[in-house]
Amino acid sequence: MNNIINKSKESTDQVIENLLSIHPLLTKNYTKAIRSKTNLTPGLLFVLGALHHHGKLSMSEIGCHLSVPKPHVTALVDKLIADNLVERLNDPSDRRIIYIQITEKGADDFIAIKKEISQELKMKLELLSKEQLEILSEASQQVKEILMLVLTDHGSTHCLSAEKIK
Amino acid sequence: MNNIINKSKESTDQVIENLLSIHPLLTKNYTKAIRSKTNLTPGLLFVLGALHHHGKLSMSEIGCHLSVPKPHVTALVDKLIADNLVERLNDPSDRRIIYIQITEKGADDFIAIKKEISQELKMKLELLSKEQLEILSEASQQVKEILMLVLTDHGSTHCLSAEKIK
DNA sequence: ATTAATAGTTATAAATTTGTAACCTTTTTA
DNA sequence: TAAAAAGGTTACAAATTTATAACTATTAAT
């Protein structure tokens, strides 16, 4: 039996197993914090976060990056605009497209919110040993980087994700 | 300035930054897959997963582990019972407590569902290099282990989390 | 020049999750 | 033993997210 293939199959399965354990842990941690410490819903914060990262995204791209159906994107962005956290921008070269850009207030607020919702986690992390923290920092960085590589729709032709699959 | 403290502060902030990036990525990946490939909602699957991991939990513990309000736990468990995925067990030593235990069908189904909802991710992972996969496997394992340590209510006196904070 | 496709919105319904309050039963405590 | 506390349920209401369909405006394609 091919050892290399077998080994990499094991790795794949291990990754899947691990991510599936990590997901509910993060969900639990963050949704609770988001609801108790901010006025934004998780969905709104995700959109703001994506815009904070990318600076500017079209409506479709937002739905794409977060797997949110287009009509809901409209609603979410409307709320963010009402709070002056983002703004609409027209694309002169294609007047169908509307870019959403994070505002200065949006960026500032996002950073403040990040701090708020991470406070409790931060306290818990500070109970870890220096070594554990170092390991976690390194490991989470690697997970983040590779996941962003893997889970970001580049290959997926024109991001079908927002629409129904098939 | 104390170098050690400073270094560990940096690590903490880095971890927070990384986890906050990872969370929406996983959410996007999993909620889409769960909705399209299973009959269970994310909430139901989280409960089933917790029971698959722990084998047996009381109603309160379930709400605790997942930060789900008690009334909703009742509703979720009712549905899982209707599908024969879990069952109620009385605690003779304290007749207030009702333990929920995963059934054989529940365990089998959970494994099958895990495979289903991971299929797409698996395909994407297999595009990674052997080295990247190895790194991700190792790193995700470390993140999982330390996060379980950190985010599981042991210290939190009697798991206040299900109830409103304060 | 039509036709088809893309980007986004509006309108609406349904599913899911969250939040409260009141209630019952059982156990613990004073 | 009476009162308080803990574990669960019931009954609602509200917030959030998901799903569809129809529609406008603009661009691309035949």
GROMACS .gro file of C-alpha atoms (C1' of nucleotides) in nm, chain B residues 94-97, chain C residues 23-27, chain D residues 4-8:
model
   14
  260ASP     CA    1  -3.155   1.305   4.165
  261ARG     CA    2  -3.490   1.280   3.998
  262ARG     CA    3  -3.475   1.637   3.872
  263ILE     CA    4  -3.194   1.558   3.636
  355DC     C1'    5  -4.474   2.702   3.627
  356DC     C1'    6  -4.389   2.210   3.821
  357DT     C1'    7  -4.103   1.880   4.055
  358DT     C1'    8  -3.734   1.756   4.335
  359DT     C1'    9  -3.360   1.859   4.631
  366DA     C1'   10  -3.504   2.868   4.890
  367DA     C1'   11  -3.260   2.678   4.512
  368DA     C1'   12  -3.188   2.374   4.108
  369DG     C1'   13  -3.335   2.109   3.688
  370DG     C1'   14  -3.671   2.108   3.327
   0.00000   0.00000   0.00000
